[in-house]
Amino acid sequence: MSDNQPQDDARPDPPAQPLYLPLLEGQAIRLVELAPGTPSDPVAIRLFIFELGHHPQYEALSYVWGSPENTVTILCNGRNMDVTVNLNAAFVRVRYPDRPRMLWADAVCINQRHLKERSHHVSFMGNIYKHAWRVLLCFGKDLDGGAGEVAALVQENADLVSKYDSILDMPILPPDDPLFDDPRWKNMATFIKCPWFTRAWVLQEVGLADDPRVLYGDVEFSYRDLMRLAIWVTRCAPNLEPRASVSFFSIHTDWLDWSPDWRKTSTYPNETFLVLLNHARWLACREWRDHIYAFLGHPLAQLDGGPRTVVIPDYSKPVLDVYLELAIQLLQSNGVRVLCPVEHTEQTLAEDFPSWVPFCRDVELTSCTFGIHSSFYYDASSGAQWSPPTVVETNCLEVRGTVVDVVTKTYQFSALDLEDPDTTKSDQPETSQKGTLSHIWADTQDNQSTCAYSEEERLSAFSLTLCAGLSTYKSAEDNLEQHNNDFAAYWNLQHSLTPDQALLQARATQGDPEKFLLDMKLVCEGRSFLCTEKGYYGLGPCIARPGDLCCVLFGANVPFLLRRVDGARCKLVGEAFVHGLMRGEAAGMVRRNVLREEVFVVC
């Protein structure tokens, strides 16, 4: 073709508009318009941008993301988009057959690859759920064909609870109540195992929702009614746990309401953001920073009741810097209690990062933190003059306190020690069935060993240490006779009392061995039994070792174990329970010049 001949218009097509334009200002959000379809049709969506407060009615999805490697291709604005299998299933589950549905789903409504946009949207994500007409909780497939039975139980319990002013007014069911034999509880136990209950973000998603709805298999029911059932089971039907494995996670019932008036209905109206983070630390997140960011929508995360939160979401900031910033902020309102959730392995303790910063390590050995719950009777530094801890050079923590004692022996509990007594019986010789507890018993009851307790107190000091002085979260010493009976019953069942232990044998007939075991397991799992140079008994971290310092840091409710690095510089090993040092005894010894006050630099 010559240059002077006519030519067709061969100009290239204009470049396609990017699917995501950054939304970094104000509270502009994307909403998904889900096209109608049958269950077998591929999913098609369109994205629209609206400003919160000037948006159409929408519903928000709450679901488990699932593996990012396991994806399905859908159409988004006419283009292929890969989403996780779980999100695709959620779209299919909520899709109308005859009309579009307006939704918000985090994985597609936020550009997850744009760190600034993700950080910005997470900072006001609570408002997204507050403005949603409803929140749809997508639990996935009916796991055992019993979704209808689960929904029926929830509705029947809602009808029952409605007859009372409060669940607290409802009777506790006796162990022989026929309700425990209802086979539908097995379906409920299966439902409770759904991964949704273990995801960190769901607490905010339901806590801020007006009307969260459970979608399980083909059924739908009220999440609020489900939580009323969970509270009723915990309070009025506790035997459902051993009978049918029905055990709801308390994090969901204790932190159900995230509204500004949450204290009116909360189990812990006087607790702090530190307690919420500690209670929720076992929940799953894909991103480690989300162990903090997922809870910024709770009113406790707000500084002085204003819009600013304890930290500002920033996914570009190094993870450890985020946790250090949080810890410094929490020190201002919680003082030394911030140290209580810290757990270590020998490896993490040796790392070049402040040992006192909580929550930043993937170490979760214990299920009960001693020193942050205001409901526990502990008050180890009572009577001491204290000042807030200070962050000094290289992010070390300077705090005043006293060294009470030095650890001389540690015993790690065996699995055998914490098993139900009836599972430990066998035809094997008795010697092969002995766990660590038998050795602790022999050492602590040896009259030749140094002991901080009188001869009459030695046995109760041992038994009270095994349950950290608690009986169903209350002080066991408030009903010491019942505690002694429960311990005797447990010890007889677990270790078989000998004829020369007549007093324990008499007490055993009046005690509840299961109750003592539950109290003991709560505090001993993930911990070691300790003996000190002066003869105190205690519970401390698994990595505790002879030579660790048993200290009372002024302002804390419980003692701590510190490990000297050099001079005043120490590493925080972890919190401890020490029988005889939990009610301010150390401060009294400082006043009498039995102990001396010093300044510790925890690095």
Coordinates of C-alpha atoms in Angstrom, one line a residue:
M1 CA 0.0 0.0 0.0
S2 CA 1.4 3.4 -1.0
D3 CA 1.6 6.3 1.3
N4 CA -1.0 8.3 -0.7
Q5 CA -3.6 5.6 -0.7
P6 CA -6.6 5.7 1.8
Q7 CA -5.9 4.0 5.2
D8 CA -8.3 2.4 7.7
D9 CA -8.4 4.0 11.2
A10 CA -5.9 1.7 13.0
R11 CA -5.6 3.7 16.3
P12 CA -5.2 1.4 19.4
D13 CA -8.0 1.2 21.9
P14 CA -7.6 3.5 24.9
P15 CA -6.2 1.8 28.0
A16 CA -8.7 0.2 30.3
Q17 CA -9.7 2.2 33.4
P18 CA -7.9 0.7 36.5
L19 CA -10.3 -1.4 38.6
Y20 CA -9.1 0.4 41.7
L21 CA -8.5 4.1 42.0
P22 CA -7.0 4.9 45.5
L23 CA -9.5 6.0 48.1
L24 CA -7.4 7.8 50.6
E25 CA -9.5 10.8 51.8
G26 CA -12.5 11.1 54.0
Q27 CA -14.7 8.0 54.3
A28 CA -15.3 7.1 50.7
I29 CA -16.0 3.4 50.3
R30 CA -16.7 0.9 47.5
L31 CA -19.8 -1.2 47.5
V32 CA -20.5 -4.4 45.6
E33 CA -23.6 -4.8 43.5
L34 CA -24.0 -8.5 43.3
A35 CA -25.8 -9.6 40.1
P36 CA -28.7 -12.0 40.4
G37 CA -28.3 -15.6 39.5
T38 CA -28.9 -19.3 40.3
P39 CA -26.6 -21.3 42.6
S40 CA -24.8 -22.7 39.5
D41 CA -24.2 -19.4 37.8
P42 CA -20.8 -17.8 37.9
V43 CA -20.6 -14.7 40.2
A44 CA -20.7 -11.3 38.7
I45 CA -20.3 -8.0 40.6
R46 CA -19.9 -4.3 39.9
L47 CA -18.0 -1.9 42.2
F48 CA -19.4 1.6 43.0
I49 CA -17.9 4.4 45.1
F50 CA -20.0 6.2 47.8
E51 CA -19.3 8.4 50.7
L52 CA -20.5 7.0 54.1
G53 CA -23.6 8.9 55.1
H54 CA -24.6 9.3 51.4
H55 CA -24.8 5.7 50.5
P56 CA -27.6 3.3 49.5
Q57 CA -28.8 0.6 51.8
Y58 CA -26.2 -2.2 52.0
E59 CA -25.4 -5.3 53.9
A60 CA -21.9 -6.2 55.1
L61 CA -20.4 -9.7 54.8
S62 CA -18.6 -11.4 57.7
Y63 CA -16.8 -14.6 56.6
V64 CA -13.6 -16.5 56.9
W65 CA -11.2 -15.5 54.1
G66 CA -9.7 -18.9 53.6
S67 CA -6.4 -19.7 51.8
P68 CA -5.4 -17.0 49.3
E69 CA -4.0 -19.8 47.2
N70 CA -7.4 -21.4 46.8
T71 CA -9.3 -19.1 44.4
V72 CA -12.2 -18.9 42.0
T73 CA -12.5 -16.5 39.1
I74 CA -15.5 -14.1 39.1
L75 CA -16.5 -11.1 36.9
C76 CA -15.9 -7.7 38.4
N77 CA -16.9 -4.7 36.2
G78 CA -16.8 -7.1 33.3
R79 CA -13.2 -8.3 34.0
N80 CA -11.9 -11.5 35.5
M81 CA -11.0 -11.2 39.2
D82 CA -9.7 -14.0 41.5
V83 CA -11.4 -14.3 44.9
T84 CA -11.0 -16.9 47.6
V85 CA -13.3 -20.0 47.5
N86 CA -14.9 -18.8 50.7
L87 CA -15.8 -15.4 49.4
N88 CA -17.2 -16.9 46.2
A89 CA -19.3 -19.3 48.3
A90 CA -20.6 -16.3 50.4
F91 CA -21.6 -14.4 47.2
V92 CA -23.4 -17.5 46.0
R93 CA -25.2 -18.0 49.3
V94 CA -26.5 -14.4 49.6
R95 CA -27.2 -13.8 45.9
Y96 CA -30.9 -13.1 45.0
P97 CA -32.3 -15.1 42.0
D98 CA -34.2 -12.1 40.5
R99 CA -32.6 -8.8 41.6
P100 CA -29.2 -7.3 42.5
R101 CA -28.0 -7.1 46.1
M102 CA -25.8 -4.3 47.5
L103 CA -23.0 -5.5 49.7
W104 CA -19.7 -4.6 51.4
A105 CA -17.0 -7.3 51.5
D106 CA -13.6 -6.3 52.7
A107 CA -11.5 -8.4 50.2
V108 CA -12.9 -6.7 47.1
C109 CA -14.2 -3.3 48.5
I110 CA -10.7 -2.4 49.7
N111 CA -7.6 -2.6 47.4
Q112 CA -5.7 -5.1 49.6
R113 CA -2.5 -4.5 47.7
H114 CA -2.5 -0.8 48.4
L115 CA -1.1 -0.4 51.9
K116 CA -2.1 3.2 52.3
E117 CA -5.7 2.5 51.2
R118 CA -5.9 -0.6 53.4
S119 CA -4.5 1.4 56.4
H120 CA -6.9 4.3 55.8
H121 CA -10.0 2.0 55.5
V122 CA -9.2 -0.1 58.5
S123 CA -9.0 3.2 60.5
F124 CA -12.8 3.7 60.0
M125 CA -13.9 0.1 59.4
G126 CA -16.1 0.2 62.5
N127 CA -18.2 2.9 60.8
I128 CA -18.7 0.7 57.8
Y129 CA -20.3 -2.0 60.0
K130 CA -22.3 0.6 62.0
H131 CA -23.8 2.0 58.8
A132 CA -24.7 -1.4 57.3
W133 CA -28.4 -2.3 57.3
R134 CA -27.5 -5.8 58.3
V135 CA -24.4 -7.9 58.7
L136 CA -24.5 -11.4 57.2
L137 CA -22.4 -14.0 58.9
C138 CA -21.5 -16.6 56.4
F139 CA -20.6 -19.8 58.2
G140 CA -20.5 -22.0 55.1
K141 CA -21.9 -25.4 54.4
D142 CA -24.1 -27.4 56.8
L143 CA -21.4 -29.6 58.3
D144 CA -23.5 -32.5 59.5
G145 CA -27.0 -31.9 58.1
G146 CA -28.1 -30.4 61.4
A147 CA -28.4 -26.7 60.5
G148 CA -32.1 -26.8 61.0
E149 CA -31.7 -28.4 64.4
V150 CA -29.3 -25.7 65.4
A151 CA -31.7 -23.0 64.3
A152 CA -34.5 -24.7 66.2
L153 CA -32.5 -24.8 69.4
V154 CA -31.7 -21.1 69.1
Q155 CA -35.3 -20.2 68.5
E156 CA -36.6 -22.4 71.4
N157 CA -34.1 -20.9 73.8
A158 CA -35.0 -17.3 72.7
D159 CA -38.6 -18.1 73.5
L160 CA -37.6 -19.5 76.9
V161 CA -35.4 -16.6 77.8
S162 CA -38.1 -14.1 76.8
K163 CA -40.2 -15.3 79.8
Y164 CA -37.6 -13.9 82.2
D165 CA -36.3 -10.4 82.9
S166 CA -32.8 -11.7 82.8
I167 CA -30.8 -14.9 82.2
L168 CA -29.5 -14.4 85.7
D169 CA -33.1 -15.1 86.9
M170 CA -33.2 -18.5 85.1
P171 CA -32.8 -21.7 87.1
I172 CA -29.6 -23.8 86.8
L173 CA -30.5 -27.2 85.4
P174 CA -29.8 -30.3 87.6
P175 CA -27.4 -32.9 86.1
D176 CA -30.2 -35.3 85.4
D177 CA -32.4 -32.8 83.5
P178 CA -33.7 -34.6 80.3
L179 CA -32.7 -31.5 78.2
F180 CA -29.1 -32.8 78.3
D181 CA -30.1 -35.9 76.4
D182 CA -31.5 -33.9 73.4
P183 CA -29.5 -35.2 70.4
R184 CA -29.7 -31.8 68.8
W185 CA -26.9 -30.6 71.1
K186 CA -24.5 -32.7 69.0
N187 CA -25.4 -30.6 66.0
M188 CA -24.8 -27.5 68.0
A189 CA -21.3 -28.8 69.1
T190 CA -20.5 -29.3 65.4
F191 CA -21.7 -25.8 64.5
I192 CA -19.5 -24.2 67.3
K193 CA -16.4 -25.7 65.6
C194 CA -16.9 -23.6 62.5
P195 CA -13.7 -21.5 61.8
W196 CA -15.7 -18.3 61.9
F197 CA -15.7 -18.4 65.7
T198 CA -11.9 -18.3 65.8
R199 CA -11.4 -15.2 63.5
A200 CA -10.3 -12.0 65.2
W201 CA -12.2 -9.5 62.9
V202 CA -15.6 -11.0 63.5
L203 CA -15.9 -9.5 67.0
Q204 CA -16.0 -6.0 65.5
E205 CA -18.2 -7.1 62.7
V206 CA -21.0 -8.4 65.0
G207 CA -20.3 -6.0 67.9
L208 CA -21.1 -2.9 65.8
A209 CA -23.9 -4.5 63.8
D210 CA -27.6 -3.6 64.3
D211 CA -28.9 -6.9 63.2
P212 CA -26.3 -9.6 62.6
R213 CA -27.8 -12.7 60.9
V214 CA -26.3 -16.2 60.9
L215 CA -26.3 -18.0 57.5
Y216 CA -25.5 -21.7 58.1
G217 CA -26.2 -24.1 55.3
D218 CA -29.6 -23.1 54.0
V219 CA -30.9 -21.7 57.3
E220 CA -30.8 -18.2 58.8
F221 CA -31.3 -17.1 62.4
S222 CA -30.4 -14.2 64.7
Y223 CA -26.8 -14.0 66.1
R224 CA -28.1 -12.1 69.1
D225 CA -30.4 -15.1 69.9
L226 CA -27.4 -17.4 69.4
M227 CA -25.4 -15.5 72.0
R228 CA -28.3 -15.5 74.4
L229 CA -28.2 -19.3 74.1
A230 CA -24.5 -19.3 74.6
I231 CA -24.8 -17.3 77.9
W232 CA -27.7 -19.5 79.0
V233 CA -25.6 -22.7 78.4
T234 CA -22.6 -21.2 80.3
R235 CA -24.7 -20.2 83.3
C236 CA -27.6 -22.6 83.4
A237 CA -26.5 -25.7 81.6
P238 CA -22.8 -26.2 82.2
N239 CA -23.1 -30.0 82.0
L240 CA -23.6 -29.7 78.2
E241 CA -19.8 -29.3 77.9
P242 CA -18.9 -32.8 79.2
R243 CA -22.1 -34.4 77.9
A244 CA -22.2 -33.1 74.3
S245 CA -19.0 -31.0 73.9
V246 CA -21.1 -27.8 73.8
S247 CA -18.7 -25.1 74.8
F248 CA -18.9 -21.5 73.5
F249 CA -15.9 -19.3 73.4
S250 CA -16.3 -16.7 76.1
I251 CA -14.7 -14.0 74.0
H252 CA -17.9 -13.8 72.0
T253 CA -20.3 -13.5 75.0
D254 CA -18.1 -11.3 77.1
W255 CA -17.4 -8.7 74.4
L256 CA -20.7 -8.9 72.5
D257 CA -21.6 -5.2 72.5
W258 CA -19.3 -2.6 70.9
S259 CA -21.8 0.3 71.1
P260 CA -21.0 3.5 73.1
D261 CA -23.2 2.1 75.9
W262 CA -21.3 -1.2 76.1
R263 CA -20.6 -0.9 79.8
K264 CA -24.2 -1.3 80.7
T265 CA -24.3 -4.9 79.4
S266 CA -20.7 -5.9 79.7
T267 CA -19.4 -8.8 81.8
Y268 CA -16.3 -6.6 82.4
P269 CA -17.6 -3.0 82.6
N270 CA -14.4 -1.7 84.4
E271 CA -11.8 -3.4 82.2
T272 CA -9.4 -1.8 79.7
F273 CA -8.3 -2.2 76.1
L274 CA -5.4 -4.3 77.5
V275 CA -7.9 -6.8 78.9
L276 CA -9.7 -7.0 75.5
L277 CA -6.5 -7.6 73.6
N278 CA -5.4 -10.3 76.1
H279 CA -8.7 -12.1 76.0
A280 CA -8.6 -12.1 72.2
R281 CA -5.0 -12.9 71.6
W282 CA -5.6 -16.5 70.5
L283 CA -8.0 -15.5 67.7
A284 CA -6.7 -16.0 64.1
C285 CA -5.4 -13.2 61.8
R286 CA -3.7 -13.4 58.4
E287 CA -1.7 -10.3 59.3
W288 CA 0.0 -10.0 62.7
R289 CA -0.8 -6.3 63.0
D290 CA -4.5 -7.2 62.9
H291 CA -4.2 -8.6 66.4
I292 CA -4.4 -4.9 67.3
Y293 CA -6.1 -3.3 64.4
A294 CA -9.1 -5.7 64.5
F295 CA -10.1 -4.2 67.9
L296 CA -9.7 -0.5 67.2
G297 CA -13.5 -0.2 66.6
H298 CA -14.2 -0.9 70.3
P299 CA -14.8 2.2 72.5
L300 CA -12.0 1.1 74.8
A301 CA -9.5 1.8 71.9
Q302 CA -10.4 5.5 71.8
L303 CA -8.2 8.0 73.6
D304 CA -10.2 10.1 76.0
G305 CA -13.4 9.2 74.4
G306 CA -12.5 10.9 71.1
P307 CA -12.1 9.6 67.6
R308 CA -8.3 9.0 67.9
T309 CA -7.4 5.5 68.8
V310 CA -4.5 4.1 70.8
V311 CA -2.6 3.4 67.5
I312 CA -3.3 4.5 64.0
P313 CA -3.4 1.6 61.5
D314 CA -0.4 1.6 59.2
Y315 CA 0.5 -1.6 57.3
S316 CA 3.7 -0.1 56.1
K317 CA 5.1 0.2 59.6
P318 CA 7.3 -2.7 60.9
V319 CA 5.3 -5.1 63.0
L320 CA 7.5 -4.8 66.1
D321 CA 7.3 -1.0 65.9
V322 CA 3.5 -1.2 66.0
Y323 CA 3.6 -3.4 69.1
L324 CA 6.1 -1.1 70.8
E325 CA 4.0 1.9 70.1
L326 CA 1.0 0.1 71.5
A327 CA 2.8 -0.9 74.7
I328 CA 4.1 2.6 75.4
Q329 CA 0.5 3.9 74.9
L330 CA -1.0 1.2 77.2
L331 CA 1.6 2.0 79.9
Q332 CA -0.1 5.4 80.4
S333 CA -3.4 3.9 81.4
N334 CA -2.4 0.5 82.7
G335 CA 1.0 0.9 84.3
V336 CA 3.0 -2.2 85.1
R337 CA 0.0 -4.4 84.4
V338 CA 1.0 -4.2 80.7
L339 CA 3.8 -6.7 81.5
C340 CA 1.4 -9.4 82.7
P341 CA 0.4 -10.9 79.3
V342 CA 4.1 -11.3 78.3
E343 CA 5.1 -14.9 77.5
H344 CA 8.4 -16.2 76.3
T345 CA 10.3 -19.1 75.0
E346 CA 14.1 -19.2 75.6
Q347 CA 14.5 -18.1 72.0
T348 CA 12.2 -15.1 72.2
L349 CA 13.8 -14.0 75.5
A350 CA 17.2 -13.9 73.8
E351 CA 16.0 -11.7 71.0
D352 CA 17.2 -8.1 70.6
F353 CA 13.8 -6.6 71.3
P354 CA 12.4 -5.3 74.6
S355 CA 11.3 -8.4 76.6
W356 CA 8.5 -6.4 78.4
V357 CA 6.4 -5.6 75.2
P358 CA 3.3 -7.8 75.2
F359 CA 1.4 -9.6 72.4
C360 CA 4.2 -9.3 69.8
R361 CA 5.4 -12.9 69.9
D362 CA 3.8 -16.0 68.6
V363 CA 3.9 -17.6 72.1
E364 CA 0.7 -18.5 73.8
L365 CA 1.2 -21.2 76.5
T366 CA -1.3 -20.2 79.2
S367 CA -5.0 -19.7 79.1
C368 CA -5.3 -17.5 82.2
T369 CA -3.3 -14.3 82.8
F370 CA -3.0 -13.6 86.5
G371 CA -2.4 -9.9 86.8
I372 CA -4.7 -7.9 84.5
H373 CA -8.2 -9.0 85.7
S374 CA -9.6 -6.5 88.3
S375 CA -11.9 -9.2 89.6
F376 CA -9.0 -11.4 91.0
Y377 CA -8.1 -10.8 94.6
Y378 CA -4.4 -10.3 93.9
D379 CA -2.8 -7.1 95.1
A380 CA 0.9 -8.0 95.5
S381 CA 2.2 -4.4 95.7
S382 CA -0.6 -3.1 98.0
G383 CA 0.7 -0.4 100.3
A384 CA 3.8 0.4 98.2
Q385 CA 4.6 3.9 97.0
W386 CA 4.8 3.7 93.3
S387 CA 5.2 5.9 90.2
P388 CA 4.4 5.1 86.6
P389 CA 7.1 3.1 84.8
T390 CA 9.3 5.1 82.4
V391 CA 10.6 4.1 79.0
V392 CA 14.3 5.0 78.9
E393 CA 17.2 4.5 76.4
T394 CA 16.8 1.7 73.8
N395 CA 13.2 1.3 74.8
C396 CA 14.0 -0.3 78.2
L397 CA 11.5 0.1 81.0
E398 CA 12.5 1.6 84.3
V399 CA 10.4 0.5 87.2
R400 CA 10.6 0.4 91.0
G401 CA 10.2 -2.7 93.1
T402 CA 11.9 -5.2 95.3
V403 CA 13.5 -8.6 95.0
V404 CA 11.6 -10.9 97.4
D405 CA 13.4 -14.2 96.7
V406 CA 15.3 -16.3 94.2
V407 CA 14.0 -19.4 92.4
T408 CA 15.8 -22.6 93.4
K409 CA 13.7 -25.4 91.9
T410 CA 11.3 -25.5 88.9
Y411 CA 9.0 -28.4 87.9
Q412 CA 7.2 -28.6 84.5
F413 CA 3.8 -30.2 84.7
S414 CA 3.4 -33.4 82.6
A415 CA 0.3 -34.1 80.5
L416 CA -0.5 -36.8 83.0
D417 CA -0.8 -34.2 85.8
L418 CA -3.6 -32.3 84.0
E419 CA -5.6 -35.2 82.6
D420 CA -9.0 -36.1 84.0
P421 CA -8.5 -38.6 86.9
D422 CA -10.5 -41.3 85.3
T423 CA -8.3 -41.3 82.2
T424 CA -5.1 -41.9 84.1
K425 CA -6.1 -45.2 85.6
S426 CA -4.7 -48.2 84.0
D427 CA -3.4 -51.7 84.7
Q428 CA 0.2 -50.5 84.7
P429 CA 2.1 -50.4 88.0
E430 CA 1.4 -47.3 90.0
T431 CA 5.0 -46.1 89.8
S432 CA 4.7 -45.7 86.0
Q433 CA 1.5 -43.6 86.4
K434 CA 3.1 -40.9 88.5
G435 CA 3.6 -37.5 87.0
T436 CA 5.5 -34.4 88.1
L437 CA 2.9 -33.7 90.8
S438 CA 4.0 -36.7 92.8
H439 CA 7.6 -35.4 92.9
I440 CA 6.4 -31.9 93.8
W441 CA 4.3 -33.4 96.6
A442 CA 7.3 -35.3 98.0
D443 CA 9.6 -32.3 97.9
T444 CA 7.2 -29.8 99.4
Q445 CA 6.0 -32.1 102.2
D446 CA 9.6 -33.0 103.2
N447 CA 9.9 -31.5 106.7
Q448 CA 13.6 -31.1 106.2
S449 CA 13.2 -28.7 103.3
T450 CA 13.2 -24.9 103.8
C451 CA 9.6 -23.7 104.0
A452 CA 8.1 -20.2 104.3
Y453 CA 4.9 -21.6 105.8
S454 CA 4.2 -23.1 109.2
E455 CA 3.8 -26.9 109.6
E456 CA 0.0 -26.4 109.7
E457 CA 0.0 -24.3 106.6
R458 CA 2.3 -26.4 104.4
L459 CA -0.4 -28.6 102.9
S460 CA -2.8 -25.8 102.2
A461 CA 0.0 -23.7 100.7
F462 CA 0.7 -26.5 98.3
S463 CA -2.9 -27.0 97.3
L464 CA -3.6 -23.3 97.0
T465 CA -0.6 -22.8 94.8
L466 CA -1.9 -25.5 92.4
C467 CA -5.0 -23.4 91.7
A468 CA -3.2 -20.0 92.1
G469 CA -5.5 -19.3 95.1
L470 CA -8.6 -19.3 92.9
S471 CA -11.8 -21.3 93.0
T472 CA -14.0 -20.4 90.0
Y473 CA -12.1 -17.2 89.7
K474 CA -12.8 -16.2 93.4
S475 CA -10.4 -16.4 96.3
A476 CA -10.2 -20.0 97.4
E477 CA -9.3 -18.9 100.9
D478 CA -12.7 -17.3 101.3
N479 CA -14.0 -20.9 101.7
L480 CA -10.9 -22.7 102.7
E481 CA -12.7 -25.7 104.1
Q482 CA -14.4 -26.4 100.8
H483 CA -11.1 -25.9 99.0
N484 CA -9.4 -28.4 101.3
N485 CA -12.1 -30.9 100.7
D486 CA -12.0 -30.5 96.9
F487 CA -8.2 -30.9 96.9
A488 CA -8.4 -34.0 99.1
A489 CA -11.1 -35.6 96.8
Y490 CA -8.9 -34.8 93.7
W491 CA -5.7 -36.1 95.3
N492 CA -7.4 -39.3 96.4
L493 CA -8.8 -39.9 93.0
Q494 CA -5.6 -39.1 91.2
H495 CA -2.9 -40.5 93.5
S496 CA -4.8 -42.7 96.1
L497 CA -4.5 -41.6 99.7
T498 CA -2.6 -43.9 102.1
P499 CA -3.9 -45.0 105.5
D500 CA -1.6 -42.5 107.3
Q501 CA -3.4 -39.6 105.5
A502 CA -6.5 -40.0 107.6
L503 CA -7.3 -36.3 107.6
L504 CA -7.2 -36.0 103.8
Q505 CA -9.3 -39.2 103.5
A506 CA -12.0 -37.7 105.7
R507 CA -12.0 -34.5 103.7
A508 CA -12.1 -36.4 100.4
T509 CA -15.7 -37.6 101.0
Q510 CA -16.9 -34.0 101.2
G511 CA -15.1 -32.6 98.1
D512 CA -15.6 -32.3 94.4
P513 CA -12.5 -33.6 92.5
E514 CA -13.6 -32.3 89.1
K515 CA -14.0 -28.8 90.4
F516 CA -10.4 -28.8 91.8
L517 CA -9.0 -30.2 88.6
L518 CA -10.8 -27.5 86.5
D519 CA -9.4 -24.8 88.7
M520 CA -5.9 -26.3 88.6
K521 CA -5.9 -26.8 84.8
L522 CA -6.9 -23.2 84.2
V523 CA -3.7 -21.9 85.9
C524 CA -1.2 -24.7 85.5
E525 CA -1.3 -25.3 81.8
G526 CA 1.7 -23.7 80.3
R527 CA 3.3 -23.0 83.6
S528 CA 5.9 -24.5 86.0
F529 CA 5.7 -25.1 89.8
L530 CA 8.3 -23.1 91.6
C531 CA 10.2 -23.3 94.9
T532 CA 12.3 -20.5 96.2
E533 CA 15.3 -20.1 98.4
K534 CA 13.1 -18.9 101.4
G535 CA 10.7 -21.8 100.9
Y536 CA 7.8 -20.1 99.0
Y537 CA 5.7 -22.1 96.5
G538 CA 4.6 -20.6 93.3
L539 CA 3.6 -20.9 89.6
G540 CA 5.6 -19.2 86.9
P541 CA 6.5 -19.4 83.3
C542 CA 7.6 -22.6 81.7
I543 CA 11.1 -21.2 81.0
A544 CA 11.6 -20.2 84.7
R545 CA 14.9 -21.6 86.0
P546 CA 16.9 -21.5 89.2
G547 CA 18.5 -18.1 89.7
D548 CA 15.6 -16.1 88.4
L549 CA 14.6 -13.3 90.7
C550 CA 11.1 -13.3 92.2
C551 CA 10.2 -9.6 92.3
V552 CA 7.3 -7.4 93.2
L553 CA 7.2 -4.4 90.9
F554 CA 5.3 -1.6 92.5
G555 CA 2.0 -0.9 90.9
A556 CA 1.5 -4.5 89.8
N557 CA -1.1 -7.0 91.2
V558 CA 1.2 -10.0 90.9
P559 CA 4.9 -10.8 91.3
F560 CA 7.2 -11.2 88.3
L561 CA 10.2 -13.3 87.5
L562 CA 13.2 -11.3 86.2
R563 CA 16.5 -12.6 84.9
R564 CA 19.6 -10.5 85.5
V565 CA 21.5 -9.3 82.4
D566 CA 24.0 -7.0 84.1
G567 CA 23.7 -4.7 87.0
A568 CA 20.2 -3.3 87.2
R569 CA 19.4 -4.5 83.7
C570 CA 17.0 -7.5 83.5
K571 CA 14.9 -9.5 81.1
L572 CA 11.3 -10.1 81.9
V573 CA 10.6 -13.9 82.2
G574 CA 7.0 -13.4 83.0
E575 CA 4.3 -13.0 85.7
A576 CA 4.0 -15.4 88.6
F577 CA 1.8 -16.5 91.5
V578 CA 3.6 -16.9 94.8
H579 CA 1.6 -18.0 97.8
G580 CA 2.1 -15.6 100.7
L581 CA 3.1 -12.7 98.5
M582 CA -0.2 -11.9 96.8
R583 CA -1.8 -9.4 99.3
G584 CA 0.9 -6.7 99.8
E585 CA 3.3 -8.7 102.1
A586 CA 6.4 -7.5 100.1
A587 CA 5.5 -3.8 100.7
G588 CA 5.3 -4.5 104.4
M589 CA 8.7 -6.1 104.4
V590 CA 10.1 -3.0 102.6
R591 CA 8.7 -0.8 105.3
R592 CA 10.2 -3.0 108.0
N593 CA 13.6 -2.9 106.2
V594 CA 13.5 -6.7 105.7
L595 CA 13.6 -6.0 101.9
R596 CA 15.1 -3.1 100.1
E597 CA 13.5 -1.1 97.2
E598 CA 15.5 -0.8 94.0
V599 CA 15.1 0.4 90.4
F600 CA 15.0 -2.3 87.7
V601 CA 15.8 -1.6 84.0
V602 CA 13.8 -4.2 82.1
C603 CA 15.3 -4.5 78.6

